[in-house]
mmCIF file of C-alpha atoms in Angstrom:
data_model
loop_
_atom_site.group_PDB
_atom_site.id
_atom_site.type_symbol
_atom_site.label_atom_id
_atom_site.label_comp_id
_atom_site.label_asym_id
_atom_site.label_seq_id
_atom_site.Cartn_x
_atom_site.Cartn_y
_atom_site.Cartn_z
ATOM 1 C CA MET B 29 0.000 0.000 0.000
ATOM 2 C CA PRO B 30 1.468 3.419 -0.925
ATOM 3 C CA ALA B 31 2.574 5.642 1.909
ATOM 4 C CA GLY B 32 0.309 8.524 0.837
ATOM 5 C CA HIS B 33 -2.838 6.681 1.866
ATOM 6 C CA ALA B 34 -4.943 8.247 4.582
ATOM 7 C CA TYR B 35 -7.453 5.445 4.438
ATOM 8 C CA GLY B 36 -5.699 2.135 3.977
ATOM 9 C CA ARG B 37 -8.370 -0.560 4.345
ATOM 10 C CA HIS B 38 -9.628 -2.289 1.244
ATOM 11 C CA PRO B 39 -11.189 -5.686 0.596
ATOM 12 C CA SER B 40 -8.918 -8.512 -0.455
ATOM 13 C CA ALA B 41 -9.544 -10.664 -3.507
ATOM 14 C CA GLY B 42 -10.722 -13.430 -1.203
ATOM 15 C CA SER B 43 -13.400 -11.227 0.367
ATOM 16 C CA VAL B 44 -14.662 -10.143 -3.060
ATOM 17 C CA ILE B 45 -14.875 -13.782 -4.200
ATOM 18 C CA GLU B 46 -16.743 -14.640 -1.000
ATOM 19 C CA GLN B 47 -19.238 -11.820 -1.661
ATOM 20 C CA VAL B 48 -19.720 -13.052 -5.227
ATOM 21 C CA ALA B 49 -20.430 -16.543 -3.889
ATOM 22 C CA ASN B 50 -22.937 -15.167 -1.388
ATOM 23 C CA VAL B 51 -24.892 -13.347 -4.083
ATOM 24 C CA SER B 52 -24.773 -16.322 -6.439
ATOM 25 C CA ALA B 53 -26.261 -18.483 -3.716
ATOM 26 C CA LEU B 54 -29.089 -16.018 -3.215
ATOM 27 C CA ARG B 55 -30.128 -15.563 -6.851
ATOM 28 C CA PRO B 56 -29.381 -17.607 -9.964
ATOM 29 C CA TRP B 57 -27.137 -15.782 -12.392
ATOM 30 C CA SER B 58 -28.553 -14.730 -15.727
ATOM 31 C CA PRO B 59 -26.706 -13.103 -18.651
ATOM 32 C CA GLY B 60 -26.598 -9.338 -18.467
ATOM 33 C CA ARG B 61 -27.693 -9.208 -14.851
ATOM 34 C CA GLY B 62 -24.191 -8.924 -13.400
ATOM 35 C CA LEU B 63 -23.290 -8.724 -9.759
ATOM 36 C CA SER B 64 -25.100 -5.900 -8.035
ATOM 37 C CA LEU B 65 -25.814 -6.692 -4.405
ATOM 38 C CA SER B 66 -24.786 -8.851 -1.494
ATOM 39 C CA LEU B 67 -26.374 -9.181 1.908
ATOM 40 C CA SER B 68 -24.771 -7.408 4.818
ATOM 41 C CA ARG B 69 -24.322 -9.983 7.538
ATOM 42 C CA SER B 70 -24.503 -7.404 10.296
ATOM 43 C CA GLU B 71 -27.758 -5.726 9.231
ATOM 44 C CA GLY B 72 -29.429 -8.217 6.897
ATOM 45 C CA MET B 73 -29.832 -5.390 4.373
ATOM 46 C CA PRO B 74 -28.701 -5.294 0.726
ATOM 47 C CA MET B 75 -25.242 -3.735 0.565
ATOM 48 C CA PRO B 76 -23.327 -2.800 -2.604
ATOM 49 C CA THR B 77 -19.934 -4.418 -3.110
ATOM 50 C CA GLU B 78 -16.788 -3.116 -4.767
ATOM 51 C CA VAL B 79 -17.432 -5.319 -7.790
ATOM 52 C CA ALA B 80 -20.975 -3.974 -8.039
ATOM 53 C CA LEU B 81 -19.673 -0.414 -7.852
ATOM 54 C CA LEU B 82 -17.295 -1.113 -10.741
ATOM 55 C CA GLU B 83 -20.012 -2.645 -12.902
ATOM 56 C CA SER B 84 -23.192 -0.734 -12.051
ATOM 57 C CA ARG B 85 -23.585 2.823 -13.299
ATOM 58 C CA ALA B 86 -26.715 3.237 -11.175
ATOM 59 C CA LEU B 87 -24.735 2.505 -8.003
ATOM 60 C CA ARG B 88 -22.034 4.950 -9.067
ATOM 61 C CA VAL B 89 -24.653 7.649 -9.566
ATOM 62 C CA GLU B 90 -25.819 7.120 -5.976
ATOM 63 C CA GLN B 91 -22.284 7.809 -4.692
ATOM 64 C CA MET B 92 -21.485 10.856 -6.853
ATOM 65 C CA GLY B 93 -22.162 13.323 -4.074
ATOM 66 C CA ARG B 94 -19.433 11.839 -1.856
ATOM 67 C CA VAL B 95 -16.497 13.799 -3.304
ATOM 68 C CA ASP B 96 -15.157 14.185 0.245
ATOM 69 C CA ALA B 97 -13.943 10.585 -0.031
ATOM 70 C CA LEU B 98 -11.109 11.723 -2.325
ATOM 71 C CA ASP B 99 -9.377 13.851 0.315
ATOM 72 C CA LYS B 100 -10.071 11.226 2.980
ATOM 73 C CA VAL B 101 -7.799 8.871 1.065
ATOM 74 C CA LYS B 102 -5.214 11.226 -0.442
ATOM 75 C CA SER B 103 -4.767 14.923 -1.110
ATOM 76 C CA LEU B 104 -5.878 15.909 -4.615
ATOM 77 C CA ALA B 105 -3.853 18.694 -6.276
ATOM 78 C CA MET B 106 -6.191 21.154 -7.992
ATOM 79 C CA LEU B 107 -5.560 23.845 -10.602
ATOM 80 C CA PRO B 108 -5.413 27.472 -9.382
ATOM 81 C CA ASP B 109 -9.194 27.863 -9.730
ATOM 82 C CA GLY B 110 -9.703 25.150 -7.096
ATOM 83 C CA ILE B 111 -12.276 23.444 -9.327
ATOM 84 C CA HIS B 112 -10.500 21.601 -12.125
ATOM 85 C CA VAL B 113 -7.793 18.943 -12.448
ATOM 86 C CA ARG B 114 -5.748 17.923 -15.501
ATOM 87 C CA THR B 115 -5.313 14.378 -16.784
ATOM 88 C CA GLU B 116 -1.739 14.155 -15.486
ATOM 89 C CA ASP B 117 -2.888 15.325 -12.034
ATOM 90 C CA VAL B 118 -5.558 12.614 -11.996
ATOM 91 C CA ALA B 119 -2.969 10.005 -13.002
ATOM 92 C CA ARG B 120 -0.631 11.256 -10.272
ATOM 93 C CA TYR B 121 -3.424 11.025 -7.694
ATOM 94 C CA PHE B 122 -4.257 7.421 -8.587
ATOM 95 C CA GLU B 123 -0.571 6.542 -9.099
ATOM 96 C CA VAL B 124 -1.129 5.242 -12.619
ATOM 97 C CA SER B 125 -0.038 6.399 -16.057
ATOM 98 C CA THR B 126 -1.945 9.003 -18.043
ATOM 99 C CA GLU B 127 -2.676 6.329 -20.652
ATOM 100 C CA VAL B 128 -4.637 4.343 -18.084
ATOM 101 C CA VAL B 129 -6.747 7.402 -17.279
ATOM 102 C CA LYS B 130 -7.293 8.097 -20.994
ATOM 103 C CA LYS B 131 -8.519 4.530 -21.538
ATOM 104 C CA VAL B 132 -11.050 4.964 -18.742
ATOM 105 C CA ILE B 133 -12.247 8.155 -20.439
ATOM 106 C CA GLN B 134 -12.569 6.391 -23.787
ATOM 107 C CA ARG B 135 -14.676 3.577 -22.319
ATOM 108 C CA HIS B 136 -16.949 5.800 -20.205
ATOM 109 C CA ARG B 137 -16.855 9.234 -21.846
ATOM 110 C CA ALA B 138 -20.626 9.813 -21.802
ATOM 111 C CA GLU B 139 -20.875 9.010 -18.096
ATOM 112 C CA MET B 140 -17.859 11.150 -17.229
ATOM 113 C CA GLU B 141 -19.098 14.093 -19.279
ATOM 114 C CA GLU B 142 -22.287 13.983 -17.222
ATOM 115 C CA ASN B 143 -20.055 14.333 -14.162
ATOM 116 C CA GLY B 144 -18.060 17.341 -15.321
ATOM 117 C CA LEU B 145 -15.475 16.116 -17.849
ATOM 118 C CA ARG B 146 -14.604 18.902 -20.326
ATOM 119 C CA LEU B 147 -12.413 19.093 -23.402
ATOM 120 C CA LEU B 148 -11.193 22.622 -24.195
ATOM 121 C CA ARG B 149 -9.960 23.740 -27.596
ATOM 122 C CA GLY B 150 -9.369 26.980 -29.439
ATOM 123 C CA SER B 151 -10.757 30.140 -27.880
ATOM 124 C CA ASP B 152 -12.166 28.296 -24.856
ATOM 125 C CA LEU B 153 -8.707 26.945 -24.097
ATOM 126 C CA ARG B 154 -7.093 30.370 -24.502
ATOM 127 C CA VAL B 155 -9.611 31.977 -22.158
ATOM 128 C CA PHE B 156 -9.088 29.223 -19.600
ATOM 129 C CA ASN B 157 -5.286 29.547 -19.763
ATOM 130 C CA ARG B 158 -5.543 33.312 -19.350
ATOM 131 C CA ASP B 159 -7.779 32.878 -16.314
ATOM 132 C CA MET B 160 -5.342 30.414 -14.757
ATOM 133 C CA MET B 161 -2.437 32.798 -15.321
ATOM 134 C CA SER B 162 -4.355 35.648 -13.701
ATOM 135 C CA LEU B 163 -5.138 33.465 -10.705
ATOM 136 C CA LEU B 164 -1.501 32.536 -10.321
ATOM 137 C CA GLY B 165 -0.559 36.213 -10.354
ATOM 138 C CA GLU B 166 2.712 37.792 -11.337
ATOM 139 C CA GLY B 167 5.965 37.572 -9.453
ATOM 140 C CA GLN B 168 5.179 34.311 -7.660
ATOM 141 C CA GLY B 169 7.804 32.340 -9.506
ATOM 142 C CA GLU B 170 5.220 29.801 -10.697
ATOM 143 C CA SER B 171 4.464 28.736 -14.225
ATOM 144 C CA TYR B 172 1.258 27.268 -15.552
ATOM 145 C CA PRO B 173 1.778 24.533 -18.190
ATOM 146 C CA GLN B 174 -0.422 25.191 -21.202
ATOM 147 C CA ALA B 175 -1.619 22.532 -23.624
ATOM 148 C CA PRO B 176 -0.839 23.551 -27.216
ATOM 149 C CA ALA B 177 -4.012 22.224 -28.817
ATOM 150 C CA GLN B 178 -6.488 20.858 -26.278
ATOM 151 C CA LEU B 179 -6.917 20.292 -22.564
ATOM 152 C CA THR B 180 -9.026 17.709 -20.738
ATOM 153 C CA LEU B 181 -10.389 18.973 -17.437
ATOM 154 C CA PHE B 182 -11.791 16.989 -14.519
ATOM 155 C CA THR B 183 -13.804 18.178 -11.541
ATOM 156 C CA ARG B 184 -13.802 16.460 -8.153
ATOM 157 C CA ARG B 185 -16.972 14.712 -9.229
ATOM 158 C CA THR B 186 -15.245 13.443 -12.366
ATOM 159 C CA VAL B 187 -12.244 12.231 -10.356
ATOM 160 C CA LEU B 188 -14.607 10.343 -8.053
ATOM 161 C CA ASN B 189 -16.172 8.829 -11.167
ATOM 162 C CA VAL B 190 -12.709 7.630 -12.233
ATOM 163 C CA ALA B 191 -12.139 6.163 -8.755
ATOM 164 C CA MET B 192 -15.252 4.026 -9.171
ATOM 165 C CA LEU B 193 -14.129 2.818 -12.617
ATOM 166 C CA LEU B 194 -10.369 2.353 -12.263
ATOM 167 C CA ARG B 195 -9.619 -1.260 -11.356
ATOM 168 C CA ASP B 196 -5.807 -1.373 -11.224
ATOM 169 C CA SER B 197 -5.153 1.345 -8.640
ATOM 170 C CA ASP B 198 -4.769 0.912 -4.906
ATOM 171 C CA ILE B 199 -5.829 4.521 -4.385
ATOM 172 C CA ALA B 200 -9.036 3.994 -6.376
ATOM 173 C CA ARG B 201 -9.691 0.803 -4.416
ATOM 174 C CA CYS B 202 -9.288 2.693 -1.138
ATOM 175 C CA VAL B 203 -11.749 5.352 -2.317
ATOM 176 C CA ARG B 204 -14.288 2.662 -3.171
ATOM 177 C CA THR B 205 -13.747 1.000 0.192
ATOM 178 C CA TYR B 206 -14.278 4.311 1.973
ATOM 179 C CA LEU B 207 -17.528 4.852 0.069
ATOM 180 C CA LEU B 208 -18.790 1.362 0.885
ATOM 181 C CA ASP B 209 -17.842 1.636 4.564
ATOM 182 C CA ALA B 210 -19.609 4.997 4.786
ATOM 183 C CA GLU B 211 -22.663 3.444 3.121
ATOM 184 C CA HIS B 212 -22.599 0.612 5.652
ATOM 185 C CA ASP B 213 -22.363 3.045 8.577
ATOM 186 C CA LEU B 214 -25.199 5.114 7.134
ATOM 187 C CA ARG B 215 -27.443 2.087 6.769
ATOM 188 C CA ALA B 216 -26.554 0.958 10.277
ATOM 189 C CA GLY B 217 -27.562 4.407 11.527
ATOM 190 C CA TYR B 218 -30.855 4.148 9.661
ATOM 191 C CA ALA B 219 -31.459 0.703 11.163
ATOM 192 C CA SER B 220 -30.779 2.049 14.662
ATOM 193 C CA LEU B 221 -33.123 4.972 14.047
ATOM 194 C CA GLU B 222 -35.812 2.635 12.735
ATOM 195 C CA HIS B 223 -35.439 0.481 15.856
ATOM 196 C CA ARG B 224 -35.829 3.532 18.090
ATOM 197 C CA VAL B 225 -38.882 4.705 16.151
ATOM 198 C CA THR B 226 -40.374 1.224 16.511
ATOM 199 C CA ARG B 227 -39.839 1.380 20.270
ATOM 200 C CA VAL B 228 -41.517 4.796 20.412
ATOM 201 C CA GLU B 229 -44.442 3.460 18.394
ATOM 202 C CA SER B 230 -44.802 0.478 20.745
ATOM 203 C CA CYS B 231 -44.789 2.843 23.733
ATOM 204 C CA LEU B 232 -47.432 4.997 22.072
ATOM 205 C CA SER B 233 -49.493 1.876 21.463
ATOM 206 C CA GLY B 234 -49.347 1.110 25.193
ATOM 207 C CA VAL B 235 -50.362 4.681 25.991
ATOM 208 C CA GLY B 236 -53.301 4.355 23.611
ATOM 209 C CA SER B 237 -54.574 1.191 25.281
ATOM 210 C CA ALA B 238 -54.130 2.794 28.708
ATOM 211 C CA LEU B 239 -56.164 5.798 27.574
ATOM 212 C CA GLN B 240 -58.864 3.474 26.277
ATOM 213 C CA GLU B 241 -59.042 1.770 29.669
ATOM 214 C CA LEU B 242 -59.045 5.145 31.407
ATOM 215 C CA GLY B 243 -62.012 6.372 29.347
ATOM 216 C CA PRO B 244 -64.746 4.467 31.256
ATOM 217 C CA VAL B 245 -63.154 5.441 34.571
ATOM 218 C CA LEU B 246 -63.218 9.104 33.604
ATOM 219 C CA ASN B 247 -66.829 8.718 32.486
ATOM 220 C CA ARG B 248 -67.834 7.261 35.859
ATOM 221 C CA MET B 249 -65.949 10.013 37.662
ATOM 222 C CA SER B 250 -67.757 12.593 35.541
ATOM 223 C CA LEU B 251 -71.137 11.099 36.491
ATOM 224 C CA ARG B 252 -70.209 11.092 40.169
ATOM 225 C CA LEU B 253 -69.069 14.709 39.963
ATOM 226 C CA ASP B 254 -72.363 15.657 38.304
ATOM 227 C CA SER B 255 -74.246 13.931 41.128
ATOM 228 C CA LEU B 256 -72.082 15.723 43.678
ATOM 229 C CA ASP B 257 -72.853 19.043 41.986
ATOM 230 C CA ARG B 258 -76.582 18.355 42.291
ATOM 231 C CA ARG B 259 -76.229 17.402 45.950
ATOM 232 C CA LEU B 260 -74.239 20.551 46.628
ATOM 233 C CA GLU B 261 -76.946 22.601 44.973
ATOM 234 C CA VAL B 262 -79.608 21.012 47.215
ATOM 235 C CA THR B 263 -77.377 21.589 50.240
ATOM 236 C CA GLN B 264 -77.019 25.241 49.304
ATOM 237 C CA GLN B 265 -80.806 25.539 49.068
ATOM 238 C CA VAL B 266 -81.193 23.954 52.526
ATOM 239 C CA ILE B 267 -78.571 26.278 53.945
ATOM 240 C CA GLY B 268 -80.397 29.254 52.426
ATOM 241 C CA SER B 269 -83.676 28.143 53.975
ATOM 242 C CA MET B 270 -81.972 27.614 57.328
ATOM 243 C CA SER B 271 -80.454 31.076 57.084
ATOM 244 C CA VAL B 272 -83.917 32.584 56.604
ATOM 245 C CA ARG B 273 -85.292 30.638 59.576
ATOM 246 C CA LEU B 274 -82.327 31.626 61.713
ATOM 247 C CA GLY B 275 -83.077 35.249 60.862
ATOM 248 C CA GLY B 276 -86.592 34.788 62.289
ATOM 249 C CA VAL B 277 -85.195 33.038 65.354
ATOM 250 C CA SER B 278 -82.874 35.982 65.893
ATOM 251 C CA GLN B 279 -85.836 38.343 65.974
ATOM 252 C CA ASP B 280 -87.629 36.031 68.407
ATOM 253 C CA ILE B 281 -84.571 36.024 70.643
ATOM 254 C CA VAL B 282 -84.506 39.825 70.626
ATOM 255 C CA GLY B 283 -88.165 39.867 71.687
ATOM 256 C CA LEU B 284 -87.465 37.257 74.351
ATOM 257 C CA ASP B 285 -84.605 39.373 75.666
ATOM 258 C CA GLY B 286 -87.000 42.308 76.038
ATOM 259 C CA ARG B 287 -89.528 40.193 77.901
ATOM 260 C CA MET B 288 -86.806 38.807 80.178
ATOM 261 C CA ASP B 289 -85.693 42.360 80.970
ATOM 262 C CA GLY B 290 -89.282 43.285 81.891
ATOM 263 C CA PHE B 291 -89.584 40.163 84.011
ATOM 264 C CA ALA B 292 -86.343 41.045 85.814
ATOM 265 C CA ARG B 293 -87.638 44.555 86.585
ATOM 266 C CA ASN B 294 -90.871 43.140 87.926
ATOM 267 C CA LEU B 295 -88.927 40.825 90.228
ATOM 268 C CA LYS B 296 -86.895 43.742 91.569
ATOM 269 C CA ASP B 297 -90.038 45.729 92.257
ATOM 270 C CA LEU B 298 -91.574 42.758 94.025
ATOM 271 C CA ASN B 299 -88.477 42.328 96.198
ATOM 272 C CA ARG B 300 -88.524 45.994 97.235
ATOM 273 C CA ARG B 301 -92.179 45.759 98.221
ATOM 274 C CA ASN B 302 -91.582 42.699 100.335
ATOM 275 C CA ARG B 303 -88.737 44.423 102.174
ATOM 276 C CA SER B 304 -90.816 47.517 102.872
ATOM 277 C CA ARG B 305 -93.445 45.436 104.672
#
């Protein structure tokens, strides 16, 4: 493995053969179908393999947004605009010859053009070279190599496309491995989230049944509270009637007090008369 790798794990030939055997055991092979999926033993979910990534354009399309995988494996030298890369820079990144990169372009040009591959000639090339020179600036002691007739430009997306097509490069293999590992981690995260959502749903189901059982209890409590309200209303009426009667009793007591005072005076008068005799 080259020393420039930042991400050094990649599947061995034995593991790829084992994955091929697993898929063959699951579905009978038919011409034109190719190898597309194997089952992840950890999750029981369909997982793409490196071989599938090399052969399936649909799987490559799904991974095209993961351009960060390039710098995770190895630093990619860009042109001064920070957007484009030349053929020789791509070959240097993957540690292969430029002819190998050109053969990949020839076999998959339509796909790579969809992912940013450009071929500049004539005035377009002159404008691009002028822009690169202006970005480099004057007095920096750097020179920008200019193609005399044409220039093939790659974007990060195009370089990632090459990584998923280039078979004989350890760097490309590491990029594919990084993509597949990230896909596995993502699916594992989805599985964990689905499990947690299932647990929440089961808890909500228990809450629903508890609420259903609580409904009749609340209904009975409501009836009892209504009955208590009626009894309180009757009690208030009784208390009001008693208050009226107590008002009359109070007046009677006042009259009785007056009569008792008169009776007391009469007794005093009677006592004085008895003493005078």
